[in-house]
mmCIF file of C-alpha atoms in Angstrom:
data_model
loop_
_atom_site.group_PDB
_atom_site.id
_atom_site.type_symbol
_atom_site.label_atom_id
_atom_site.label_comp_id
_atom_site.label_asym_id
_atom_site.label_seq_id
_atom_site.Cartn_x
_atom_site.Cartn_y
_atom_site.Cartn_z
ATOM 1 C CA UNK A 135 154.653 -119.264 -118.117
ATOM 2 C CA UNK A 136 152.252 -121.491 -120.220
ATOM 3 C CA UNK A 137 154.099 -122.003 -123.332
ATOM 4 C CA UNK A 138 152.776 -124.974 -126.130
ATOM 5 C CA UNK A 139 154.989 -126.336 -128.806
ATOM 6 C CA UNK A 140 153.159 -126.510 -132.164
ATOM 7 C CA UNK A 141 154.486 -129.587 -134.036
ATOM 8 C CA UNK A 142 153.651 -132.224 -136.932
ATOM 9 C CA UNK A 143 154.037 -135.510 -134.530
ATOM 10 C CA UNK A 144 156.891 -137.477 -132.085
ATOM 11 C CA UNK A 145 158.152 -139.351 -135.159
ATOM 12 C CA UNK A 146 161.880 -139.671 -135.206
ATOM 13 C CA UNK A 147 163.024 -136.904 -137.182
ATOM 14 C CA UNK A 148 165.754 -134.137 -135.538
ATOM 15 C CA UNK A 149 163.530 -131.581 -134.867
ATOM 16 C CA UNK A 150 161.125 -134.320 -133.047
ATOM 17 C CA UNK A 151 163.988 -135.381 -130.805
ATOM 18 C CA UNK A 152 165.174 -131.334 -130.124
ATOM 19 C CA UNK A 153 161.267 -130.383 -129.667
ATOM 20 C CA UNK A 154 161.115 -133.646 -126.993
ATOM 21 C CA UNK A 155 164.508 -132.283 -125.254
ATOM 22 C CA UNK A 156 163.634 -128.895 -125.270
ATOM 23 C CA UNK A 157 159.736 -129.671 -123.403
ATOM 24 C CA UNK A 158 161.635 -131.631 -121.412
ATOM 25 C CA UNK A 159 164.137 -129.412 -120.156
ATOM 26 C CA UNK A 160 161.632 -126.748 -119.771
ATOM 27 C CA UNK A 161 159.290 -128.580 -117.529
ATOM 28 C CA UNK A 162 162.179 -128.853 -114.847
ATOM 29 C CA UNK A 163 161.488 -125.260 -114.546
ATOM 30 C CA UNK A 164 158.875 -124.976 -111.935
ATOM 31 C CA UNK A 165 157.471 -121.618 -113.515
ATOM 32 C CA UNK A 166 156.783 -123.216 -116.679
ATOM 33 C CA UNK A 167 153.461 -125.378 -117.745
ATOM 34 C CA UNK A 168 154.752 -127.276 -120.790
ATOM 35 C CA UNK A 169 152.008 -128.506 -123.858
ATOM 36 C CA UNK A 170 153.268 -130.332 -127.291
ATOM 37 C CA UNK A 171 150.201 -130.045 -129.872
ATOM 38 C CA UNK A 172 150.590 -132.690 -132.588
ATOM 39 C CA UNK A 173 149.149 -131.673 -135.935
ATOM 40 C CA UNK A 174 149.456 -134.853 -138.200
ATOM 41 C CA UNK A 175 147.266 -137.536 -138.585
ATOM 42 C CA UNK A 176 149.016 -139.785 -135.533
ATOM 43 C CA UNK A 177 151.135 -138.513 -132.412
ATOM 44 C CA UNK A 178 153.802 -140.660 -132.718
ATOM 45 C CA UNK A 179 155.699 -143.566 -130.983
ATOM 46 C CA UNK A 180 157.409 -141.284 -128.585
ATOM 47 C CA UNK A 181 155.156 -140.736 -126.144
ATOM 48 C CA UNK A 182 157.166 -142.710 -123.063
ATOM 49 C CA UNK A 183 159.741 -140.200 -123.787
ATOM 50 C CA UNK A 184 157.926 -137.486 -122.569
ATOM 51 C CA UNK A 185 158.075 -136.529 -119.163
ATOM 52 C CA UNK A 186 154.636 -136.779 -117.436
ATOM 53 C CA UNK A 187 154.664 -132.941 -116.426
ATOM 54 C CA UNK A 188 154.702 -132.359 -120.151
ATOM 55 C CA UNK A 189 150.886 -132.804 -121.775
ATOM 56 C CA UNK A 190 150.517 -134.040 -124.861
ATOM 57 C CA UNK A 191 147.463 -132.576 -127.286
ATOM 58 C CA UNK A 192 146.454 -134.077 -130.745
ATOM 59 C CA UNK A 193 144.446 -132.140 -133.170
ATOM 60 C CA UNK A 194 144.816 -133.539 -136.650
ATOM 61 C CA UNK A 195 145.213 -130.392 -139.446
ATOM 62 C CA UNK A 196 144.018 -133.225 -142.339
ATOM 63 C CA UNK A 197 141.468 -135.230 -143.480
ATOM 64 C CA UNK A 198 142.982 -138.783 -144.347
ATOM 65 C CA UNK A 199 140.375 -138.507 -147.360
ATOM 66 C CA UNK A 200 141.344 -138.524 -151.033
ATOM 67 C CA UNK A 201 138.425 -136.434 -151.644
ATOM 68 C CA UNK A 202 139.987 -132.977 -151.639
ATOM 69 C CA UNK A 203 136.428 -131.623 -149.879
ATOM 70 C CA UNK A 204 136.780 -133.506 -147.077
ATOM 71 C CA UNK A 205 140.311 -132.161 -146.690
ATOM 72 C CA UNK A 206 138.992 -128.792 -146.975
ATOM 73 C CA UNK A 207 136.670 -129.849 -144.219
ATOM 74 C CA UNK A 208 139.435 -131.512 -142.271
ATOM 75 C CA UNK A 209 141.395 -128.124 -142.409
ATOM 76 C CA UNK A 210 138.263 -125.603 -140.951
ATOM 77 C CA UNK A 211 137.238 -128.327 -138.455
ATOM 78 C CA UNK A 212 141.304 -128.189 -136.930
ATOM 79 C CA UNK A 213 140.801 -123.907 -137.278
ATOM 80 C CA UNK A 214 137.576 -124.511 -135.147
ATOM 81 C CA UNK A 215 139.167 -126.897 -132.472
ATOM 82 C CA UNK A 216 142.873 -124.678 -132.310
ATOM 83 C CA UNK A 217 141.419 -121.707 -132.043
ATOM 84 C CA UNK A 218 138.942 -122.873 -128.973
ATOM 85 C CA UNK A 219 141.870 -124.634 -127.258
ATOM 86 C CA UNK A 220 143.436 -121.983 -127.398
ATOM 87 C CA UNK A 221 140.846 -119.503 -125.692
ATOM 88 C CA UNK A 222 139.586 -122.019 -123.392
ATOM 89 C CA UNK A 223 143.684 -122.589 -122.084
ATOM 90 C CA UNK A 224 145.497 -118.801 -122.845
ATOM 91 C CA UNK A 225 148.913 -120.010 -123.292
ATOM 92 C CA UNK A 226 151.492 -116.939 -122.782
ATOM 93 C CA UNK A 227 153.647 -118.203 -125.699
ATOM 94 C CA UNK A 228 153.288 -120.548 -128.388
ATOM 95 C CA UNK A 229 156.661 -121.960 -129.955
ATOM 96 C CA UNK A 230 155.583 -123.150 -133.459
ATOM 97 C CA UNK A 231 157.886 -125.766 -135.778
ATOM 98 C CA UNK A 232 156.229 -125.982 -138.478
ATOM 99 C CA UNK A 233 158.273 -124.917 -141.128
ATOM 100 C CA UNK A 234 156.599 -123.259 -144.083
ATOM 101 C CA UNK A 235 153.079 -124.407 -142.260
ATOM 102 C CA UNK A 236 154.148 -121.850 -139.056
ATOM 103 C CA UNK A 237 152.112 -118.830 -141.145
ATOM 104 C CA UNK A 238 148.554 -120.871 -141.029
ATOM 105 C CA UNK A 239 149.077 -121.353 -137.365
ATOM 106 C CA UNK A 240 149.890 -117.790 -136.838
ATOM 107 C CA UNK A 241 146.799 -116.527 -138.951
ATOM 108 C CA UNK A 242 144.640 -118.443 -136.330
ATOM 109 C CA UNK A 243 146.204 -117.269 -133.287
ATOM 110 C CA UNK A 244 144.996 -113.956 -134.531
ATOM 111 C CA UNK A 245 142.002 -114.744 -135.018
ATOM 112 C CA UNK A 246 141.630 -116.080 -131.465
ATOM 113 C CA UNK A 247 141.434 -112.570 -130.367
ATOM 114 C CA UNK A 248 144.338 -113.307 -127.884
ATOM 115 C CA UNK A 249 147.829 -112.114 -127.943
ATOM 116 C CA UNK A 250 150.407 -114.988 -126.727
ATOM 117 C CA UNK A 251 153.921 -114.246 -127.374
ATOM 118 C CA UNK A 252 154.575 -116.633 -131.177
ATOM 119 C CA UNK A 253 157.868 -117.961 -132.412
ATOM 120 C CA UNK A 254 157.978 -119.069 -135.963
ATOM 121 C CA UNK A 255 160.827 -121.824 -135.863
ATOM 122 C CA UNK A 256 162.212 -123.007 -139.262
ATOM 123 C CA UNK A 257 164.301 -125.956 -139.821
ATOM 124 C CA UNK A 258 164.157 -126.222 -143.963
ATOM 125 C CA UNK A 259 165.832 -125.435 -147.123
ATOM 126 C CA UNK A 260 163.152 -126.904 -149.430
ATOM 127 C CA UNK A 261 159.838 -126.561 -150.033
ATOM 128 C CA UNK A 262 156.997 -129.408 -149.230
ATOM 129 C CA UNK A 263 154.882 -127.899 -151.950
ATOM 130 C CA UNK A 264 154.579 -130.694 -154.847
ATOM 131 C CA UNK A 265 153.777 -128.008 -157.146
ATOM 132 C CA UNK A 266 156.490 -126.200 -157.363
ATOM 133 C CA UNK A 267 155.001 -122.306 -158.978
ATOM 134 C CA UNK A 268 152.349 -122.591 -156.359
ATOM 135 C CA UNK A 269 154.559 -123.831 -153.521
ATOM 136 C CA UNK A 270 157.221 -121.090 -154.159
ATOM 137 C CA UNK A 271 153.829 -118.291 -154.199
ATOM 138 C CA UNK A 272 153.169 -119.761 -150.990
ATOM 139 C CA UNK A 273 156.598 -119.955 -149.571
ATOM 140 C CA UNK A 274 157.103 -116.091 -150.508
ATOM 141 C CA UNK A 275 153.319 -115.430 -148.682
ATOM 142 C CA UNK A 276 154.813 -117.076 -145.473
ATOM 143 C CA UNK A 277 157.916 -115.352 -145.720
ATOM 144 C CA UNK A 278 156.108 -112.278 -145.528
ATOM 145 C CA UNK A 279 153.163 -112.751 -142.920
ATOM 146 C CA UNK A 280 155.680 -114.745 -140.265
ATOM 147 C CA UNK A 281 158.204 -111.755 -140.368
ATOM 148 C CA UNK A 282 155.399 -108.981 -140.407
ATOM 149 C CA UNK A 283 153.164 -110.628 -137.465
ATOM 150 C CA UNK A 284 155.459 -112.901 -135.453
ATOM 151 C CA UNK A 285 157.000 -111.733 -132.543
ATOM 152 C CA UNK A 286 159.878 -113.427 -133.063
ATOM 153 C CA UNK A 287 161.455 -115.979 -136.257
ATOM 154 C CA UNK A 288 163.908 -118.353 -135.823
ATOM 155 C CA UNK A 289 166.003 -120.918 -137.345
ATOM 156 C CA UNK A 290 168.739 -123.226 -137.008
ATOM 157 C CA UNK A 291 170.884 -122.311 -139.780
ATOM 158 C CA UNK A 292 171.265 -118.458 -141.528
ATOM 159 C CA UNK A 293 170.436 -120.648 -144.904
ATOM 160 C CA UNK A 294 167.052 -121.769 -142.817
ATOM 161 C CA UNK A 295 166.282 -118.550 -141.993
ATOM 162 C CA UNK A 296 166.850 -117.013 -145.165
ATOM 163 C CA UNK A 297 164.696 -119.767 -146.948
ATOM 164 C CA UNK A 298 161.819 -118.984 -144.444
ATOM 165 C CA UNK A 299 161.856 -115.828 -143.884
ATOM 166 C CA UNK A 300 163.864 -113.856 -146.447
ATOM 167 C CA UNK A 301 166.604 -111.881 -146.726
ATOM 168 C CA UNK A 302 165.693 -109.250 -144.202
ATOM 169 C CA UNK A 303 167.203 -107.006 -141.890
ATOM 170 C CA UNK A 304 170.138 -108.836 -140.106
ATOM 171 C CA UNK A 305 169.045 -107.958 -136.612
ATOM 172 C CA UNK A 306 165.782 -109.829 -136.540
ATOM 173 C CA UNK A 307 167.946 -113.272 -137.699
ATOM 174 C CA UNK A 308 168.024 -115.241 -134.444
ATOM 175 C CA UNK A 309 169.702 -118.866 -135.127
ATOM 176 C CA UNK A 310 169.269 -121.286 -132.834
ATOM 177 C CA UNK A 311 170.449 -124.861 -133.419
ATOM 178 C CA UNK A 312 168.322 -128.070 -132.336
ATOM 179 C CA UNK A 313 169.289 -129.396 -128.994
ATOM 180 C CA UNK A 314 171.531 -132.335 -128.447
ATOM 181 C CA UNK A 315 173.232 -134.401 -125.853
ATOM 182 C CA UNK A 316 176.296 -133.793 -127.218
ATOM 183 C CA UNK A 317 178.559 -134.661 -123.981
ATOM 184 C CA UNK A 318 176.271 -137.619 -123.146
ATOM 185 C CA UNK A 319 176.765 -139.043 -126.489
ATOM 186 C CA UNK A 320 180.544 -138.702 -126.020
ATOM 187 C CA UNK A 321 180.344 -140.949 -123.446
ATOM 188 C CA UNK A 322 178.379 -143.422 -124.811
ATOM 189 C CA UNK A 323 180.255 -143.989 -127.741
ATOM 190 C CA UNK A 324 182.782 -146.592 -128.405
ATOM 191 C CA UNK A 325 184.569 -144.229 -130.688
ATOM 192 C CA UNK A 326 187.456 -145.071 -132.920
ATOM 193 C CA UNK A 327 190.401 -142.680 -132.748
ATOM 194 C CA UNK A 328 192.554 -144.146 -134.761
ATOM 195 C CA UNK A 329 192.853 -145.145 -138.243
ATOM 196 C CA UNK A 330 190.504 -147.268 -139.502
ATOM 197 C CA UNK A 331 190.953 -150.495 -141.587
ATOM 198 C CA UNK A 332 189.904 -149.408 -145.385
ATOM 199 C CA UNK A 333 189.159 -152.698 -146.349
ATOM 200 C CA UNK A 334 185.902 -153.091 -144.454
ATOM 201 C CA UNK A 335 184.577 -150.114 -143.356
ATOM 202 C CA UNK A 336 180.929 -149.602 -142.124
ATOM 203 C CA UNK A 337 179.271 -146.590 -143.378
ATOM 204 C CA UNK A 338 175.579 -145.125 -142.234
ATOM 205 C CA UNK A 339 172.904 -143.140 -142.894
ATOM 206 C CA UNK A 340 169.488 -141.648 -141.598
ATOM 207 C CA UNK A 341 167.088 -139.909 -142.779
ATOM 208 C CA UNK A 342 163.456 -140.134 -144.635
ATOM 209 C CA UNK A 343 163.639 -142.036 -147.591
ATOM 210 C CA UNK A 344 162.689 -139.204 -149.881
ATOM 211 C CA UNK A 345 164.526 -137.153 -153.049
ATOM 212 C CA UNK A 346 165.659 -134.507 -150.584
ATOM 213 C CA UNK A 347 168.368 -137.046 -148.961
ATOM 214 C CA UNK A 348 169.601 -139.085 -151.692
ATOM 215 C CA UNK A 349 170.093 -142.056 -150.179
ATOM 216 C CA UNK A 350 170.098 -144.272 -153.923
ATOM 217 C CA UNK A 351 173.800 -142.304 -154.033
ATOM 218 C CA UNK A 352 174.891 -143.997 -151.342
ATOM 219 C CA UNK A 353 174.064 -147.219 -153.123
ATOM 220 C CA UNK A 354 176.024 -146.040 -155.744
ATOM 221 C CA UNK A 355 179.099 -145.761 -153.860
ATOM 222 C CA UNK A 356 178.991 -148.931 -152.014
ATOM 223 C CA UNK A 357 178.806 -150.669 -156.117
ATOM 224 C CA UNK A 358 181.566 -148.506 -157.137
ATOM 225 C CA UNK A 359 183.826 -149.255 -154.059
ATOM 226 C CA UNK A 360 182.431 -153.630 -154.587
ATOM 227 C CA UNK A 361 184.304 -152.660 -157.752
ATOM 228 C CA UNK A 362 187.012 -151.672 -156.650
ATOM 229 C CA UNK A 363 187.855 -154.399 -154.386
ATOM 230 C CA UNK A 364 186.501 -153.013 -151.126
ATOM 231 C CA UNK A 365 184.007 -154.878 -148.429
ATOM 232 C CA UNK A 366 182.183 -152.051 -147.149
ATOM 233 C CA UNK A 367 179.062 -152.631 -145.225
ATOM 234 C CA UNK A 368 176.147 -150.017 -145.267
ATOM 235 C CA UNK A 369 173.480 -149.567 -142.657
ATOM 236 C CA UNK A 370 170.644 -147.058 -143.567
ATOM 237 C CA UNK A 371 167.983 -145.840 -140.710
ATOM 238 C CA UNK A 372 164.594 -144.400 -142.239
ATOM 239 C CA UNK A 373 161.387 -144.714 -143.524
ATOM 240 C CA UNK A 374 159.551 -143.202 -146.518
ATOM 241 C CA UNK A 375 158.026 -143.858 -150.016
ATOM 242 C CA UNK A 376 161.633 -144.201 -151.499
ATOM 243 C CA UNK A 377 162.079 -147.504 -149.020
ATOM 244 C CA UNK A 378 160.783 -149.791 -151.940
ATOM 245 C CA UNK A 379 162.670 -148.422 -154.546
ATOM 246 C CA UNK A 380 166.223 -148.362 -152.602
ATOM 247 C CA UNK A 381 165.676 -151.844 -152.034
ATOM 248 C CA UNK A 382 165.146 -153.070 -155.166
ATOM 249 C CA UNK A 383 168.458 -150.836 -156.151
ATOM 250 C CA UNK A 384 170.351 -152.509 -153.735
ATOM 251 C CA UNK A 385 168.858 -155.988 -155.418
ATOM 252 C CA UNK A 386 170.006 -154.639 -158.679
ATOM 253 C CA UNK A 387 173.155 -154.119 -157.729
ATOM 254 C CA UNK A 388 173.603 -157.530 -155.709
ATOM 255 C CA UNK A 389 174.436 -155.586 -152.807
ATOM 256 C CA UNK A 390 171.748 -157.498 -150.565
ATOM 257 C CA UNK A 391 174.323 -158.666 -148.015
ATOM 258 C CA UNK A 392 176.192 -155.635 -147.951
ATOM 259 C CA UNK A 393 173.387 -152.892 -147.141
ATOM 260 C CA UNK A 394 171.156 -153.272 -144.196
ATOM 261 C CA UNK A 395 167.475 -150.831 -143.862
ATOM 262 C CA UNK A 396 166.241 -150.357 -140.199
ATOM 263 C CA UNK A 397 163.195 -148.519 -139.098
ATOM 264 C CA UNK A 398 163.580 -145.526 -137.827
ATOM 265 C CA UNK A 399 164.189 -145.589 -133.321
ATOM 266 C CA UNK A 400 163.396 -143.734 -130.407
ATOM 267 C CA UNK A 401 167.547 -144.589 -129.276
ATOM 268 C CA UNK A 402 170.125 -144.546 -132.044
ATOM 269 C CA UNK A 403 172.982 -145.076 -129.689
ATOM 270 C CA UNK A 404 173.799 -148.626 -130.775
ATOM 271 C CA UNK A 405 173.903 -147.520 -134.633
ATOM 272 C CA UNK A 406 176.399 -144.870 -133.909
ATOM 273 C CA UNK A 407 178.422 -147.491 -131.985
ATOM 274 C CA UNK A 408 177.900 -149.934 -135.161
ATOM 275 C CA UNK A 409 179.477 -147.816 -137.939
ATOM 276 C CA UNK A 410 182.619 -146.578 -139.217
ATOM 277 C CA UNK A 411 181.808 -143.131 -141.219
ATOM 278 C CA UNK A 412 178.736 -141.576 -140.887
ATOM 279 C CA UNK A 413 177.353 -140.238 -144.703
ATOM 280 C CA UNK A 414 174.604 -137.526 -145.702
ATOM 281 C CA UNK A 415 174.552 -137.086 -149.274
ATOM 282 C CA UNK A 416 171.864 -134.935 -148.795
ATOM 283 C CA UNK A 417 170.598 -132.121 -151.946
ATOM 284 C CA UNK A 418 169.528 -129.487 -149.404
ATOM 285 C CA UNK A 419 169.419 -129.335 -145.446
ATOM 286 C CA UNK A 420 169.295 -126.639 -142.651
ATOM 287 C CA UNK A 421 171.604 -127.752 -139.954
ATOM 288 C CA UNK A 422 170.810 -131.835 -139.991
ATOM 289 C CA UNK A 423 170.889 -132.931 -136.160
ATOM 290 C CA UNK A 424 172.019 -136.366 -137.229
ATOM 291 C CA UNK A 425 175.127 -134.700 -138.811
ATOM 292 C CA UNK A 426 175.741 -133.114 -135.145
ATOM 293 C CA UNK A 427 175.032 -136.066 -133.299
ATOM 294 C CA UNK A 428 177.364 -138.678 -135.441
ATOM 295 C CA UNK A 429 180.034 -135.744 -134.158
ATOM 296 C CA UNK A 430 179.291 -136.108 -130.670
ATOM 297 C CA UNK A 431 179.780 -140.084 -130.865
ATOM 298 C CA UNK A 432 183.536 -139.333 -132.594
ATOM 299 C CA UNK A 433 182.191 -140.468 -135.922
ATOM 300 C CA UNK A 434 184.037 -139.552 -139.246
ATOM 301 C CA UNK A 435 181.624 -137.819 -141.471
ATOM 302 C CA UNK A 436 181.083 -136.924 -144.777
ATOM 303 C CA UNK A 437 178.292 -134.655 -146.156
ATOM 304 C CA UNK A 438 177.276 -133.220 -149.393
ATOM 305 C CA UNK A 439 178.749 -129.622 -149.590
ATOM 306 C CA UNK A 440 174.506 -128.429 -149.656
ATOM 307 C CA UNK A 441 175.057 -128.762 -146.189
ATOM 308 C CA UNK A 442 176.856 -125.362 -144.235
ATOM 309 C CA UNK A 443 180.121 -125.444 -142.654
ATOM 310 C CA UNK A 444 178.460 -124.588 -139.182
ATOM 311 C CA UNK A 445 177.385 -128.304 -138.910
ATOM 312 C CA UNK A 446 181.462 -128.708 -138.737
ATOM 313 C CA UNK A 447 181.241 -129.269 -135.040
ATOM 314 C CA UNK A 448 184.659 -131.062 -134.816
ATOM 315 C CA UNK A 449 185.940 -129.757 -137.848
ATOM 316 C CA UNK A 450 188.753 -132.415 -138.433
ATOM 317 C CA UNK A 451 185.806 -135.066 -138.119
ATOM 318 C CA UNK A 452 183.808 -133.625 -141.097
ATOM 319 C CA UNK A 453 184.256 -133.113 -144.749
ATOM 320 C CA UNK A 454 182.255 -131.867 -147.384
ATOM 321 C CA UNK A 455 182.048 -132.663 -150.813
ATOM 322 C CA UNK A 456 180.143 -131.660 -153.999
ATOM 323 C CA UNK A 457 177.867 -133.820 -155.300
ATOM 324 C CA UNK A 458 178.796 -132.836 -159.303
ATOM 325 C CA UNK A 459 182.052 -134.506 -157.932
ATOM 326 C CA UNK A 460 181.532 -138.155 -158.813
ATOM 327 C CA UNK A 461 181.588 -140.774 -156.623
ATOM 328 C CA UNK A 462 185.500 -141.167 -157.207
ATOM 329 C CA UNK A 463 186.018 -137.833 -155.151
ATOM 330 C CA UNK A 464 183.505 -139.353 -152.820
ATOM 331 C CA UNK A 465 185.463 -142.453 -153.000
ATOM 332 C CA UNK A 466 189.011 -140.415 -152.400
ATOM 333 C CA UNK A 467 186.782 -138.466 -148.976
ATOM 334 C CA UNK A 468 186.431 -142.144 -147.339
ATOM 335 C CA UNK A 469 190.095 -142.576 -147.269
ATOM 336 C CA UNK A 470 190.954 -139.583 -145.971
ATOM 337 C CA UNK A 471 188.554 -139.836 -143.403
ATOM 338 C CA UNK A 472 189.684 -143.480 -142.605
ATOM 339 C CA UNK A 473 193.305 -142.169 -142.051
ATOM 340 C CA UNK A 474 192.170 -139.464 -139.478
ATOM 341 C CA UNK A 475 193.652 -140.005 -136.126
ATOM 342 C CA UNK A 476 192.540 -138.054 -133.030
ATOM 343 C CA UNK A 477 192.349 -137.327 -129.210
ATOM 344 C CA UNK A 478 188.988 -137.770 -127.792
ATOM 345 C CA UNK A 479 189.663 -134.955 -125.668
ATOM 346 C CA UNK A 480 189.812 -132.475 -128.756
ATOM 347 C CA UNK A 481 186.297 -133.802 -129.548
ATOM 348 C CA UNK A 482 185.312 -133.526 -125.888
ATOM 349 C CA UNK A 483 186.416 -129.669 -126.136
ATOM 350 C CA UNK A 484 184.843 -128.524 -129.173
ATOM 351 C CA UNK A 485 181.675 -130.149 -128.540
ATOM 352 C CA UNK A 486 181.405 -128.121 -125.179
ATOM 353 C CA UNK A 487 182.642 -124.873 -127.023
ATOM 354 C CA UNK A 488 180.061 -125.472 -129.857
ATOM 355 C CA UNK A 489 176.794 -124.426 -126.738
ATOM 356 C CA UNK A 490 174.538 -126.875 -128.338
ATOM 357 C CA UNK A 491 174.169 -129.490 -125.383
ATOM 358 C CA UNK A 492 170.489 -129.173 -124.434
ATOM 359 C CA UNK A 493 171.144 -127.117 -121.335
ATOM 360 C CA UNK A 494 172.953 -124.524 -123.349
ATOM 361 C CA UNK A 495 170.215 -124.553 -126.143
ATOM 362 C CA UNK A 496 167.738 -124.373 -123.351
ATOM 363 C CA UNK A 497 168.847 -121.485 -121.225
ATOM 364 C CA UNK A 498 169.718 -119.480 -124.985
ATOM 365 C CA UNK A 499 165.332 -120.276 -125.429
ATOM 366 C CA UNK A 500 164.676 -119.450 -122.197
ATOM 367 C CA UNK A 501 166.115 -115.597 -122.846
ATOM 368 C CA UNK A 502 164.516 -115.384 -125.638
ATOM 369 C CA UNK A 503 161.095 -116.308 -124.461
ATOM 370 C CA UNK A 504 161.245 -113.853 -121.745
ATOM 371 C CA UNK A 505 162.747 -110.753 -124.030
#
C-alpha cells in the first residue's frame, strides 16, 4: 500500500510528533511505501527523526509575498505541482491533517482524475480564519464537502470531530487519538509519587505562544502565588508571535528569575523530568498530546475545563478547572495536586488500558485503512 501523509511541516507541535510516529511505525510494515508531504513554507527541523524508508516531499501551498496576487499565484502553482505528483506516483491512500485546510486538498485529489482511498484527520476546536464571518462560512463549507466526498473523517476528540465535521450521523464519527509512547515515557521519567513540597514547586507549559493557549494566565498565577508567599518556578516551551509580549509580562511583573522560555525540541524528556505540575490553561483544544504525555511521565496536571475529560488518562493525576474561576481556585487546584500521593504501578496500568501507545494507535489505523 502507497499511502502519503498530507501535513503543514515537522515543527514540534502534537500532531507533528503523532504524524512522525505513526510514518514511522507504518514503514516497519513491509507492504507499506510511506510519503510525508509538507505544505508550509519550510519542512521542519525534524527530519533526522524520520526513518530513511519514510520519503519526505515539500510543496509549499503559499507565497511568502505580502502581495495577496502572488499568494493567489503561490496557491494554483501548489494545485499544479499536487495534482501532478500525485498522477505521476498513484498513492492508494492519502491520510490528510490538515485541519480545516483537509477540504482544499480533497477538491484536488478529485480533480486528479484518480481515486486513492482519503482520510480527513482533524485535530481542532478553533478556527485559523482571522476573520471570523468568513472563517466560520468556510469552516461550515469544509464541514460539508469532507463528510460528503471523503471516504473516511476522523478526529481525536468527539468535540474535534464535531467542530470539523458537524454534528452528523454517529456512525461515521471515528476518534482516534494521536500516538504516544506512553509506556516508554513511564520509564523515562523520574516521577514524583509522593507529596510534593508546596513551597517551591515547578510548574510547565507548552504550546504556541498564541491567544488559543493562554499562556499570559499562567503569568498571572505565578504573581498571585509571589504574593502569597510561594517560590514557584515556571518553565514555558514554545514559540509564536505572543513570545515578545509574555516576556515583557513576566518583566512587568518582576518575575524574570522565576519564569524560564525555551524553544520548542525535537526531545522533551528532560522538561518533563524538570517540573513539578504540568499546566494548560488553554481556551479551546481537541485532545492536547502534551496533556497525555505529562500523564505518561507521572506528572500532576491541571487543565482548563475547555479541555474534555477523555484527556483524563490517569484520572487521579488530572484536574480541570474553569477559567471564570479566578486564579484563587487555580491557586486551591495546585495544592491539591501537590498533596496527591500514588503508586506508579496504577499509572503504569491505566496508561496501557487507555490503547494510545503508538503500536495500539497504529494497528487501530492500520484497520481502518484497509476497511
Amino acid at each position: 500500500m502507497r499511502v502519503l501523509h498530507i501535513i503543514h511541516s515537522l515543527t514540534f507541535g502534537g500532531i507533528e510528533s503523532g504524524t512522525i510516529r505513526l510514518a514511522a511505525e507504518q514503514a516497519k510494515n513491509s507492504g507499506h511505501s510511506v510519503t510525508i508531504l509538507c505544505v508550509g513554507s519550510t519542512v521542519g527541523d525534524r527530519l533526522r527523526e524520520i526513518p530513511p524508508s519514510v520519503v519526505v516531499k515539500h510543496i509549499a501551498i503559499r507565497h511568502s509575498s505580502k502581495f495577496k496576487f502572488l499568494q493567489l499565484v503561490g496557491v494554483l502553482r501548489f494545485a499544479i505541482h499536487f495534482i501532478l505528483y500525485l498522477r505521476r506516483n498513484e498513492f492508494d491512500l492519502i491520510h490528510c491533517h490538515l485541519n480545516l485546510i483537509n477540504m482544499l486538498i480533497l477538491i484536488l485529489t478529485k480533480m486528479s482524475f484518480l481515486s486513492p482511498r482519503f482520510i480527513c484527520n482533524a485535530y481542532t476546536t478553533h478556527n485559523i480564519f482571522k476573520d471570523k464571518i468568513g472563517g466560520e462560512i468556510f469552516r461550515y463549507l469544509s464541514q460539508y464537502v469532507c463528510f460528503k466526498y471523503a471516504d473516511v473523517c476522523v478526529s481525536d476528540s468527539p468535540a474535534g470531530w464535531s467542530y470539523c465535521f458537524g454534528e452528523k450521523p454517529s456512525h461515521r464519527r471515528i476518534i482516534v487519538p494521536m500516538p504516544i509512547s506512553l509506556t516508554r515515557n513511564l520509564e523515562r521519567s523520574n516521577s514524583k509519587s509522593s507529596a510534593l513540597d508546596l513551597s517551591s514547586l515547578t510548574i510547565g507549559n507548552i504550546g504556541r505562544h498564541i491567544p488559543q493557549k493562554n499562556q499570559s494566565f499562567i503569568i498571572d498565577l505565578l504573581k498571585e502565588s509571589k504574593d502569597l508567599g510561594f517560590d514557584w518556578n515556571l518553565i514555558i516551551v514554545g514559540s509564536g508571535s505572543l513570545r515578545e509580549e509574555l516576556v515583557r509580562q513576566s518583566i512587568d511583573f518582576d518575575l524574570v528569575s522565576q519564569i524560564e522560555f525555551r524553544d520548542p525540541v525535537n526531545n522533551l524528556d528532560s522538561f518533563y523530568n524538570e517540573i513539578d505540575v504540568f499546566m494548560l490553561p488553554s481556551l479551546s483544544e481537541s485532545l492536547p498530546v502534551t496533556l497525555l504525555e505529562a500523564q505518561s511521565f507521572g506528572l500532576r496536571c491541571i487543565t482548563s475545563s475547555t479541555v474534555s475529560t477523555n484527556a483524563a488518562l490517569v484520572p487521579f493525576l488530572v484536574e480541570f478547572v474553569d477559567l471564570d474561576g479566578g486564579l484563587d481556585v487555580w491557586l486551591d487546584s495546585v495544592k491539591r495536586s501537590a498533596g496527591i500521593n500514588y503508586r506508579e504501578i496504577d499509572v503504569a496500568d491505566l496508561l496501557l488500558e487507555s490503547g494510545l501507545d503508538t503500536v495500539q494507535i497504529c494497528q487501530r489505523w492500520d484497520t481502518i485503512y484497509n476497511v
